[in-house]
Amino acid sequence: MLIRLLCVAVIAGSFGFAPNAGVAMAGESTSVLAQLPASTMVALRVAQLDELDQKVVPLAKEFAWPLPPLGQLAASFDGVDSSGEFVLGMMQLDGEQFVPFLLLPVTDYKTFVYAGDGDAGIEVTPLTLAGEELMATSRGNWALVTNPFDDFTHLNPMPAEQSAELQKLVGSELASVIATRTGVVQLKAIALARSESPYQKATRYRQLQRRSIDWTDWQQVESLIRIYSGAINHLCESCEVMVLTADIDDDQSVALRYVTQRAGEVEFPAAEWKRSPLVLGSQRIITSGEGPWGSPWTADFVQLYLDRFEVTSYDFGINYLRPQEFRGYRESVTKVSDQIQGVQAMMIAPTDDYPVMSNSAMLVNTSDAAKLLESVDEAIKDWNRMIELSQRQVDFYLGSEPLKVGERQGRRYTVDLSDAFREANTPDVRKVMDRLYGRNGVWAIDVLPLDESRVLFTDLPDKLRDELIAKLDSEKPTATREATWSVTLNPAALQDWFNDCKRKEFEEGIRGWTPQEFASPTDLVVTATTHDSTLVIETKLPADVVQAMAKLWNSPQRSNQADRGNGR
């Protein structure tokens, strides 16, 4: 069908390869968003159809994704303006009826309607496009086209204040996906429509892992939504509207921007936190980040992570997670999170002298380091209780012992990975675990207060941990109230680290495996800023990074892995 064809083509072309987002600017009253039906749930807005052809089609070819020139397709219909704004959306009728619609830019509505054997003299006219029976009505410079239904009141535009709010969030980017208030409410309703236990969700999660999702099959999409019902419910409770905007420059650099709004005013903590130089000069950093904690947004992040863990607990060898024990663990993790004021974190690509998987550190600011240490210990106990009472294949218990580094005292939490995987009597397993994690295959997390307001969490080997502490001691931390999060990623270092993990996992090599290369040294930076009730997350992918992503995407090794994942 025509509308379904456009759905697949536009969504795949606009966001399948991670496009770029620009700066949100206030829209004008002539925007296509002012013509959205009041019952719109979700809409994809394209600023200019022919520009989509000029920028997206060449980029899609880089990733070997077939994408028809949508501007040319739209221009093939008489009266359509391929240089105008375009919307593909979904509206909700009575009950759970969902109908797709198009807002096509037209130079002459009458010409457009007559070309489809319609009658421009009536408010809503039947017409035929590409052999499909549809109906259309005039909306300013656009034709609203949808599948036939009887109640035309669903075609009425949304209130002006709602469309004006969307225009402020969307701006002038090439493409934008919008979840309206109606869409957010309906998404929550779908997620909570059926009560399922964690075991049922985890079982369906494993089933979906074994095959690719057909995003045009509503039953599969609905099943995925219900798997993540906890996370989606929490997200929808927090956010009134969600917008993802994307743009592509002439040099094929790409940017993304995510914007969401909460209901009412949001108060952010005024607590001061201390920034310290979290670096290891002897090691290459894969990713690092820093920012304030304790806002409603960071609280949401913690709950979303826990909701996802409930579904994906099988990845930790848990076949059945008891709800009561999981609630206890959730409460203890939330208690730890509530005491944090600021966070700095990093992940390194260790040199050959060090285990590759013991490679992270996090420096936490708090008002009372001793109290935070007690709360962390309680959270570990709740974790062990949850593991003990679950049906599991892996015994991921964390032992606890005192830790002393110089005059500082903390706790070390450990798990013998060979014992945890029930392979203690298999020497080769312990050798692999030692190469990956060090300490003869025992993974350790050190929690060490540096002073009364800073606590270091790290799984680094002792030598690197002590080097990091010496660096932190050598420079005085600076106080800040900055409310912006910043995360930096080095994709080339990340790919090299993946290669090192493979080499150490299989000491004698892997038949048919060759190391992959990310052919760009450029770092990526993601920022998250807040203003009143609005959260904005944005990043930009330079052209050389996009090209490197395409090269990696099209590599024979990745294609073979994708084929195996699809059962081919």
Coordinates of C-alpha atoms in Angstrom, one line a residue:
M1 CA 0.0 0.0 0.0
L2 CA 1.1 3.5 -0.7
I3 CA 1.1 4.8 2.9
R4 CA 2.8 1.7 4.2
L5 CA 5.5 2.0 1.5
L6 CA 6.1 5.6 2.5
C7 CA 6.2 4.6 6.2
V8 CA 9.0 2.1 5.6
A9 CA 10.9 4.2 3.2
V10 CA 10.8 7.5 5.2
I11 CA 11.6 5.9 8.6
A12 CA 14.4 3.7 7.2
G13 CA 15.9 6.6 5.2
S14 CA 15.6 9.3 7.9
F15 CA 16.8 7.4 11.0
G16 CA 18.2 4.0 10.1
F17 CA 21.7 5.3 9.9
A18 CA 21.7 7.7 12.8
P19 CA 21.3 11.2 11.2
N20 CA 22.2 14.6 12.7
A21 CA 20.3 17.1 14.7
G22 CA 20.4 20.8 14.6
V23 CA 19.4 23.6 17.0
A24 CA 15.7 23.8 18.0
M25 CA 14.1 27.0 16.9
A26 CA 10.6 28.3 17.2
G27 CA 8.5 27.3 14.3
E28 CA 6.1 29.6 12.4
S29 CA 2.3 29.4 12.1
T30 CA 2.7 28.2 8.5
S31 CA 4.4 25.0 9.7
V32 CA 2.9 21.7 8.7
L33 CA 2.8 20.8 12.4
A34 CA -0.1 23.3 12.8
Q35 CA -2.1 20.9 10.5
L36 CA -1.6 17.7 12.5
P37 CA -4.9 16.0 13.5
A38 CA -5.8 16.3 17.1
S39 CA -5.7 12.5 17.5
T40 CA -2.1 12.3 16.2
M41 CA 0.0 9.8 18.2
V42 CA 3.3 9.9 16.3
A43 CA 4.5 11.9 13.3
L44 CA 7.6 12.0 11.1
R45 CA 8.1 15.5 9.7
V46 CA 10.4 16.1 6.8
A47 CA 11.4 19.7 6.2
Q48 CA 11.8 19.4 2.5
L49 CA 11.2 16.2 0.4
D50 CA 13.7 16.9 -2.4
E51 CA 16.4 17.8 0.1
L52 CA 15.8 14.4 1.7
D53 CA 16.6 12.9 -1.7
Q54 CA 19.7 15.0 -2.1
K55 CA 21.1 14.2 1.4
V56 CA 19.7 10.9 2.6
V57 CA 19.8 8.8 -0.5
P58 CA 23.6 9.1 -1.0
L59 CA 24.1 8.5 2.7
A60 CA 21.9 5.4 2.6
K61 CA 23.9 4.1 -0.3
E62 CA 27.1 4.3 1.9
F63 CA 25.4 1.8 4.2
A64 CA 24.1 -0.3 1.3
W65 CA 20.5 0.4 2.3
P66 CA 18.1 0.7 -0.7
L67 CA 16.0 3.8 -0.4
P68 CA 13.8 5.2 -3.1
P69 CA 14.0 9.0 -3.9
L70 CA 10.9 10.1 -2.0
G71 CA 10.9 13.6 -3.4
Q72 CA 10.7 12.2 -6.9
L73 CA 8.0 9.7 -5.8
A74 CA 5.9 12.5 -4.3
A75 CA 6.5 14.8 -7.3
S76 CA 5.1 12.1 -9.6
F77 CA 1.6 13.0 -8.3
D78 CA 0.0 16.0 -10.0
G79 CA -0.2 19.1 -7.8
V80 CA 2.4 17.9 -5.2
D81 CA 5.2 20.3 -4.2
S82 CA 8.3 18.2 -3.6
S83 CA 10.1 21.2 -2.1
G84 CA 7.6 21.5 0.8
E85 CA 7.2 20.1 4.3
F86 CA 5.9 16.6 4.5
V87 CA 4.4 14.6 7.4
L88 CA 3.8 10.8 7.8
G89 CA 1.9 10.0 11.0
M90 CA -0.4 7.7 12.9
M91 CA -3.6 8.8 14.5
Q92 CA -5.9 7.0 16.9
L93 CA -9.5 6.6 16.2
D94 CA -12.1 5.2 18.7
G95 CA -10.7 2.4 20.9
E96 CA -7.6 0.8 19.6
Q97 CA -8.0 1.7 15.9
F98 CA -4.9 3.3 14.5
V99 CA -4.8 4.8 11.0
P100 CA -1.8 6.2 9.1
F101 CA -2.0 9.6 7.4
L102 CA 0.0 11.8 5.1
L103 CA 0.2 15.6 5.0
L104 CA 1.5 16.2 1.4
P105 CA 2.6 19.7 0.4
V106 CA 0.6 20.8 -2.7
T107 CA 0.9 23.7 -5.1
D108 CA -2.7 23.2 -6.2
Y109 CA -5.1 21.1 -4.1
K110 CA -7.7 20.8 -6.9
T111 CA -5.2 19.5 -9.4
F112 CA -4.0 16.9 -6.8
V113 CA -7.5 15.8 -6.0
Y114 CA -8.7 15.6 -9.7
A115 CA -5.7 13.6 -10.6
G116 CA -6.9 11.0 -8.1
D117 CA -10.5 11.1 -9.5
G118 CA -11.6 13.0 -6.4
D119 CA -14.0 15.9 -5.9
A120 CA -12.4 19.1 -4.6
G121 CA -15.8 20.6 -4.1
I122 CA -16.5 18.5 -1.0
E123 CA -14.8 18.8 2.3
V124 CA -13.5 15.2 2.5
T125 CA -13.2 13.4 -0.9
P126 CA -12.5 9.9 -1.9
L127 CA -9.5 9.6 -4.2
T128 CA -7.2 7.0 -5.7
L129 CA -3.4 7.2 -5.5
A130 CA -1.2 4.5 -6.9
G131 CA -4.2 2.2 -7.1
E132 CA -5.1 2.6 -3.5
E133 CA -8.5 3.8 -2.3
L134 CA -8.0 6.8 0.1
M135 CA -9.6 10.0 1.2
A136 CA -8.3 13.5 1.4
T137 CA -9.1 17.0 2.7
S138 CA -7.5 20.4 2.3
R139 CA -5.3 21.7 5.1
G140 CA -3.8 25.1 4.0
N141 CA -0.8 24.3 1.8
W142 CA -1.2 20.6 2.4
A143 CA -3.5 17.7 1.5
L144 CA -4.3 15.5 4.4
V145 CA -4.5 11.9 3.0
T146 CA -5.5 8.9 4.9
N147 CA -7.3 5.5 4.7
P148 CA -11.1 5.8 4.6
F149 CA -13.2 6.0 7.8
D150 CA -16.5 7.4 8.8
D151 CA -16.0 9.9 11.6
F152 CA -14.4 13.0 10.0
T153 CA -14.0 14.8 13.3
H154 CA -10.8 12.8 13.8
L155 CA -9.4 15.0 11.0
N156 CA -9.8 18.2 13.0
P157 CA -6.4 19.9 13.8
M158 CA -5.0 19.8 17.2
P159 CA -5.4 22.8 19.5
A160 CA -3.1 25.8 18.5
E161 CA -1.2 25.8 21.8
Q162 CA -0.2 22.1 21.4
S163 CA 1.0 22.6 17.9
A164 CA 2.9 25.8 18.9
E165 CA 4.6 23.8 21.6
L166 CA 5.7 21.1 19.1
Q167 CA 7.0 23.8 16.7
K168 CA 9.2 25.2 19.4
L169 CA 10.7 21.8 20.1
V170 CA 11.1 20.7 16.5
G171 CA 12.8 23.6 14.8
S172 CA 14.1 23.5 11.2
E173 CA 16.0 20.2 11.1
L174 CA 15.7 18.0 8.0
A175 CA 13.7 15.3 9.8
S176 CA 11.9 15.0 13.1
V177 CA 10.1 12.1 14.9
I178 CA 7.4 13.4 17.3
A179 CA 5.6 11.5 20.0
T180 CA 2.6 13.8 21.0
R181 CA 0.8 13.8 24.3
T182 CA -1.7 11.4 22.8
G183 CA 1.1 9.2 21.6
V184 CA 2.8 9.1 25.0
V185 CA -0.5 8.2 26.8
Q186 CA -1.2 5.5 24.2
L187 CA 2.3 4.1 24.5
K188 CA 1.8 3.7 28.2
A189 CA -1.6 2.1 27.7
I190 CA -0.1 -0.5 25.3
A191 CA 2.8 -1.2 27.7
L192 CA 0.5 -1.8 30.6
A193 CA -2.4 -3.5 28.7
R194 CA -1.3 -7.0 29.9
S195 CA 0.1 -7.9 33.3
E196 CA 3.2 -10.1 32.9
S197 CA 5.7 -11.5 35.4
P198 CA 9.4 -10.8 35.0
Y199 CA 9.9 -14.4 34.0
Q200 CA 7.3 -14.0 31.1
K201 CA 9.0 -10.8 29.9
A202 CA 12.5 -12.3 30.1
T203 CA 11.3 -15.4 28.2
R204 CA 9.9 -13.3 25.3
Y205 CA 13.0 -11.1 25.4
R206 CA 15.1 -14.2 24.7
Q207 CA 12.8 -15.3 21.9
L208 CA 13.0 -11.9 20.2
Q209 CA 16.8 -12.0 20.6
R210 CA 16.9 -15.0 18.3
R211 CA 15.3 -13.2 15.3
S212 CA 15.2 -9.8 13.7
I213 CA 12.3 -7.5 14.4
D214 CA 9.9 -6.7 11.5
W215 CA 9.1 -3.1 12.3
T216 CA 6.2 -3.1 9.9
D217 CA 4.5 -5.9 11.9
W218 CA 2.5 -4.2 14.6
Q219 CA 2.2 -7.4 16.7
Q220 CA 6.0 -7.7 17.0
V221 CA 6.3 -4.0 17.8
E222 CA 3.6 -4.3 20.4
S223 CA 5.3 -7.3 21.9
L224 CA 8.6 -5.4 22.2
I225 CA 6.8 -2.5 23.9
R226 CA 5.2 -4.9 26.5
I227 CA 8.6 -6.5 27.2
Y228 CA 9.9 -3.1 28.3
S229 CA 6.6 -2.1 30.0
G230 CA 8.3 -1.0 33.2
A231 CA 10.8 1.3 31.5
I232 CA 8.2 2.6 29.1
N233 CA 5.7 3.3 31.9
H234 CA 8.3 5.2 33.9
L235 CA 9.4 7.2 30.8
C236 CA 5.8 8.1 29.9
E237 CA 5.0 9.1 33.5
S238 CA 8.0 11.5 33.4
C239 CA 7.6 13.0 29.9
E240 CA 4.7 14.8 28.2
V241 CA 6.1 14.9 24.7
M242 CA 9.2 13.4 23.0
V243 CA 11.0 14.7 19.9
L244 CA 14.0 13.3 18.0
T245 CA 15.4 15.6 15.3
A246 CA 18.0 14.8 12.6
D247 CA 20.0 16.7 10.0
I248 CA 22.7 16.1 7.5
D249 CA 25.2 18.7 6.3
D250 CA 26.5 18.9 2.7
D251 CA 29.7 17.1 3.7
Q252 CA 27.5 14.2 5.1
S253 CA 28.3 14.9 8.7
V254 CA 25.3 13.9 10.8
A255 CA 23.7 15.2 14.0
L256 CA 21.0 14.0 16.4
R257 CA 19.0 15.9 18.9
Y258 CA 16.5 14.4 21.4
V259 CA 14.2 16.7 23.3
T260 CA 11.6 15.9 25.9
Q261 CA 9.4 17.8 28.3
R262 CA 8.1 17.0 31.8
A263 CA 4.8 18.1 33.1
G264 CA 5.1 21.2 35.4
E265 CA 8.1 22.9 36.8
V266 CA 11.2 20.8 37.6
E267 CA 13.5 21.7 40.5
F268 CA 17.2 20.8 40.1
P269 CA 19.5 20.4 43.0
A270 CA 21.6 23.4 44.0
A271 CA 24.2 21.1 45.7
E272 CA 27.8 21.9 44.8
W273 CA 30.0 19.0 43.6
K274 CA 33.7 18.7 43.1
R275 CA 35.3 18.0 39.7
S276 CA 38.7 16.2 39.7
P277 CA 41.0 15.2 36.8
L278 CA 40.0 11.6 36.2
V279 CA 42.7 10.5 33.8
L280 CA 45.4 7.9 33.5
G281 CA 48.3 9.2 31.4
S282 CA 49.7 5.7 30.7
Q283 CA 46.4 4.4 29.2
R284 CA 44.2 5.2 26.3
I285 CA 40.7 6.3 27.2
I286 CA 37.7 4.7 25.4
T287 CA 35.0 6.8 27.0
S288 CA 34.7 9.4 29.8
G289 CA 31.8 11.4 31.2
E290 CA 30.9 13.8 34.0
G291 CA 27.9 15.6 35.3
P292 CA 25.6 16.4 38.2
W293 CA 23.4 13.8 39.9
G294 CA 20.3 14.0 42.0
S295 CA 17.9 15.6 39.4
P296 CA 14.6 14.0 38.3
W297 CA 16.3 13.1 35.0
T298 CA 19.1 11.1 36.7
A299 CA 16.6 9.5 38.9
D300 CA 14.7 8.5 35.8
F301 CA 17.9 7.0 34.3
V302 CA 18.5 4.8 37.3
Q303 CA 14.9 3.5 37.3
L304 CA 15.1 2.9 33.5
Y305 CA 18.3 0.9 34.0
L306 CA 16.7 -1.2 36.7
D307 CA 13.6 -1.8 34.6
R308 CA 15.8 -3.0 31.8
F309 CA 17.7 -5.3 34.1
E310 CA 14.5 -6.9 35.2
V311 CA 13.9 -8.0 31.6
T312 CA 17.5 -8.9 30.6
S313 CA 18.4 -10.6 33.8
Y314 CA 19.0 -13.8 31.8
D315 CA 22.2 -12.2 30.6
F316 CA 23.4 -12.6 34.2
G317 CA 22.4 -16.3 34.2
I318 CA 19.1 -15.7 36.0
N319 CA 16.2 -17.8 34.7
Y320 CA 13.7 -16.6 37.1
L321 CA 13.9 -13.3 39.1
R322 CA 11.7 -13.2 42.2
P323 CA 9.7 -9.9 42.2
Q324 CA 10.0 -9.4 46.0
E325 CA 13.8 -9.7 46.1
F326 CA 14.1 -7.5 43.0
R327 CA 12.0 -4.8 44.7
G328 CA 14.4 -4.9 47.6
Y329 CA 17.4 -4.5 45.4
R330 CA 15.7 -1.7 43.5
E331 CA 15.1 0.2 46.7
S332 CA 18.7 -0.2 47.9
V333 CA 20.1 1.0 44.6
T334 CA 17.8 4.0 44.6
K335 CA 18.9 4.8 48.2
V336 CA 22.6 4.8 46.9
S337 CA 21.6 7.0 43.9
D338 CA 19.8 9.5 46.1
Q339 CA 23.0 10.3 48.0
I340 CA 25.1 11.1 44.9
Q341 CA 25.6 14.8 43.9
G342 CA 28.0 14.5 41.0
V343 CA 29.7 11.7 38.9
Q344 CA 32.8 11.4 36.8
A345 CA 33.5 8.1 35.0
M346 CA 35.9 6.6 32.5
M347 CA 36.7 3.3 30.7
I348 CA 40.2 2.6 29.3
A349 CA 41.7 0.3 26.7
P350 CA 44.5 -1.3 28.8
T351 CA 47.9 -2.0 27.4
D352 CA 49.0 -5.7 27.0
D353 CA 50.4 -5.7 30.5
Y354 CA 46.9 -5.5 32.1
P355 CA 43.7 -7.5 31.9
V356 CA 41.3 -6.0 29.3
M357 CA 38.0 -6.2 31.2
S358 CA 39.1 -4.6 34.5
N359 CA 39.2 -1.2 33.0
S360 CA 36.7 1.3 34.6
A361 CA 36.6 3.9 37.3
M362 CA 33.9 6.2 38.7
L363 CA 34.4 9.1 41.1
V364 CA 31.3 10.0 43.1
N365 CA 30.5 13.2 45.0
T366 CA 28.4 12.9 48.1
S367 CA 27.6 14.8 51.3
D368 CA 28.7 11.9 53.5
A369 CA 31.2 9.3 52.2
A370 CA 30.8 7.0 55.2
K371 CA 27.1 6.9 54.9
L372 CA 27.3 6.2 51.2
L373 CA 29.7 3.3 51.9
E374 CA 27.1 1.8 54.2
S375 CA 24.4 2.1 51.6
V376 CA 26.5 0.4 49.0
D377 CA 27.2 -2.5 51.3
E378 CA 23.5 -2.9 51.9
A379 CA 22.9 -2.9 48.1
I380 CA 25.4 -5.6 47.7
K381 CA 23.7 -7.7 50.4
D382 CA 20.4 -7.2 48.6
W383 CA 22.0 -8.2 45.3
N384 CA 23.3 -11.5 46.9
R385 CA 19.9 -12.2 48.4
M386 CA 18.2 -11.7 45.0
I387 CA 20.8 -14.0 43.4
E388 CA 20.4 -16.7 46.1
L389 CA 16.6 -16.8 45.8
S390 CA 16.5 -16.8 42.0
Q391 CA 16.5 -19.7 39.6
R392 CA 19.9 -19.3 37.9
Q393 CA 22.6 -20.8 35.8
V394 CA 25.4 -18.5 37.2
D395 CA 26.2 -18.0 40.9
F396 CA 27.1 -14.3 40.7
Y397 CA 27.6 -13.8 44.4
L398 CA 29.8 -10.9 45.5
G399 CA 32.0 -11.5 48.5
S400 CA 33.1 -8.6 50.7
E401 CA 36.4 -7.9 52.5
P402 CA 38.0 -4.8 54.0
L403 CA 40.3 -2.7 51.8
K404 CA 43.1 -0.5 52.9
V405 CA 45.1 1.7 50.5
G406 CA 47.6 3.8 52.4
E407 CA 45.7 5.4 55.2
R408 CA 42.3 5.1 53.4
Q409 CA 39.9 2.3 54.2
G410 CA 37.0 1.0 52.1
R411 CA 35.5 -2.3 50.9
R412 CA 36.4 -4.8 48.1
Y413 CA 33.7 -6.9 46.5
T414 CA 34.8 -9.9 44.6
V415 CA 33.5 -12.9 42.6
D416 CA 35.5 -15.9 41.5
L417 CA 34.3 -16.1 37.9
S418 CA 35.3 -19.8 37.4
D419 CA 33.2 -20.7 40.5
A420 CA 30.4 -18.4 39.4
F421 CA 30.1 -20.1 36.0
R422 CA 30.4 -23.5 37.7
E423 CA 33.7 -24.3 35.9
A424 CA 36.1 -24.3 38.8
N425 CA 37.5 -27.7 37.7
T426 CA 38.1 -26.6 34.1
P427 CA 41.7 -25.0 34.1
D428 CA 41.2 -23.4 30.6
V429 CA 38.3 -21.4 31.9
R430 CA 40.4 -19.9 34.8
K431 CA 43.1 -19.1 32.3
V432 CA 40.7 -17.1 30.1
M433 CA 39.2 -15.3 33.1
D434 CA 42.7 -14.4 34.3
R435 CA 43.6 -12.9 30.9
L436 CA 40.3 -10.9 30.8
Y437 CA 40.0 -9.9 34.5
G438 CA 43.3 -10.6 36.2
R439 CA 43.7 -11.7 39.8
N440 CA 43.6 -15.4 38.8
G441 CA 40.1 -14.9 37.4
V442 CA 38.6 -13.1 40.4
W443 CA 36.8 -9.9 39.4
A444 CA 37.0 -7.2 42.1
I445 CA 35.3 -3.9 42.6
D446 CA 37.0 -1.5 45.1
V447 CA 34.9 1.1 46.9
L448 CA 37.2 3.6 48.5
P449 CA 36.4 6.9 50.1
L450 CA 39.1 9.5 49.2
D451 CA 37.8 12.0 51.7
E452 CA 34.6 12.8 53.4
S453 CA 32.8 13.8 50.2
R454 CA 34.5 11.7 47.4
V455 CA 34.2 8.0 46.9
L456 CA 36.1 6.0 44.2
F457 CA 34.5 3.0 42.6
T458 CA 36.8 1.0 40.4
D459 CA 37.7 -2.5 39.0
L460 CA 41.2 -1.4 37.8
P461 CA 44.2 -3.5 38.8
D462 CA 45.9 -2.3 42.0
K463 CA 48.8 -0.6 40.2
L464 CA 46.5 1.4 37.9
R465 CA 44.1 2.2 40.8
D466 CA 47.0 3.6 42.8
E467 CA 48.2 5.6 39.9
L468 CA 44.8 7.1 39.5
I469 CA 44.6 7.9 43.2
A470 CA 48.0 9.6 43.1
K471 CA 46.8 11.8 40.2
L472 CA 43.6 12.7 42.1
D473 CA 45.6 13.6 45.2
S474 CA 48.1 15.7 43.2
E475 CA 45.5 18.3 42.1
K476 CA 42.9 20.1 44.1
P477 CA 39.3 19.5 43.0
T478 CA 37.3 22.4 41.7
A479 CA 33.8 23.1 43.0
T480 CA 31.0 23.5 40.4
R481 CA 27.3 23.7 40.1
E482 CA 27.3 23.0 36.4
A483 CA 24.1 21.3 35.2
T484 CA 25.3 19.8 31.9
W485 CA 26.4 16.2 31.3
S486 CA 29.1 15.6 28.8
V487 CA 30.2 12.1 27.5
T488 CA 33.2 11.6 25.1
L489 CA 33.7 8.4 23.1
N490 CA 36.7 7.4 21.0
P491 CA 35.2 4.8 18.6
A492 CA 38.6 3.8 17.3
A493 CA 39.8 3.0 20.8
L494 CA 36.6 1.1 21.5
Q495 CA 37.0 -1.1 18.4
D496 CA 40.7 -1.8 19.3
W497 CA 39.5 -2.8 22.8
F498 CA 36.9 -5.2 21.2
N499 CA 39.8 -6.7 19.2
D500 CA 41.9 -7.1 22.3
C501 CA 39.1 -8.8 24.2
K502 CA 38.7 -11.3 21.3
R503 CA 42.4 -12.1 21.3
K504 CA 42.6 -12.7 25.0
E505 CA 39.4 -14.7 25.1
F506 CA 40.9 -17.1 22.4
E507 CA 44.6 -17.3 23.1
E508 CA 45.3 -19.5 20.0
G509 CA 43.3 -17.4 17.6
I510 CA 39.9 -17.7 16.1
R511 CA 39.5 -19.4 12.7
G512 CA 38.2 -17.0 10.1
W513 CA 38.3 -13.9 12.4
T514 CA 40.2 -10.8 11.5
P515 CA 40.5 -7.7 13.7
Q516 CA 38.1 -4.9 12.7
E517 CA 39.3 -1.3 12.3
F518 CA 37.4 2.0 12.9
A519 CA 39.0 4.2 10.3
S520 CA 38.6 7.6 12.1
P521 CA 40.5 9.0 15.1
T522 CA 37.8 11.6 15.8
D523 CA 36.1 11.6 19.2
L524 CA 32.3 11.8 19.6
V525 CA 30.8 14.1 22.2
V526 CA 27.3 13.8 23.6
T527 CA 25.9 16.5 25.8
A528 CA 22.8 16.6 27.9
T529 CA 21.5 19.9 29.1
T530 CA 18.4 20.9 31.1
H531 CA 16.3 24.0 31.2
D532 CA 13.3 24.2 33.4
S533 CA 11.2 21.2 32.4
T534 CA 13.1 20.4 29.1
L535 CA 15.9 17.9 28.6
V536 CA 18.0 18.1 25.4
I537 CA 20.5 15.4 24.4
E538 CA 22.6 16.1 21.3
T539 CA 25.6 14.9 19.4
K540 CA 27.2 15.4 16.0
L541 CA 28.9 12.7 13.9
P542 CA 31.6 14.3 11.7
A543 CA 31.8 13.1 8.1
D544 CA 34.9 10.9 8.7
V545 CA 33.1 9.1 11.6
V546 CA 30.1 8.5 9.4
Q547 CA 32.3 7.0 6.6
A548 CA 34.1 4.8 9.2
M549 CA 30.7 3.6 10.5
A550 CA 29.6 2.7 6.9
K551 CA 32.9 0.8 6.3
L552 CA 32.5 -1.2 9.5
W553 CA 28.8 -1.8 8.7
N554 CA 29.6 -3.2 5.3
S555 CA 32.5 -5.3 6.4
P556 CA 32.1 -9.0 5.4
Q557 CA 32.6 -10.1 9.0
R558 CA 29.7 -8.0 10.3
S559 CA 27.5 -9.2 7.4
N560 CA 28.2 -12.8 8.3
Q561 CA 27.3 -12.1 12.0
A562 CA 24.0 -10.5 10.9
D563 CA 23.2 -13.5 8.7
R564 CA 23.8 -15.9 11.6
G565 CA 21.6 -13.7 13.8
N566 CA 18.8 -14.0 11.3
G567 CA 19.1 -17.7 11.0
R568 CA 20.7 -17.7 7.6

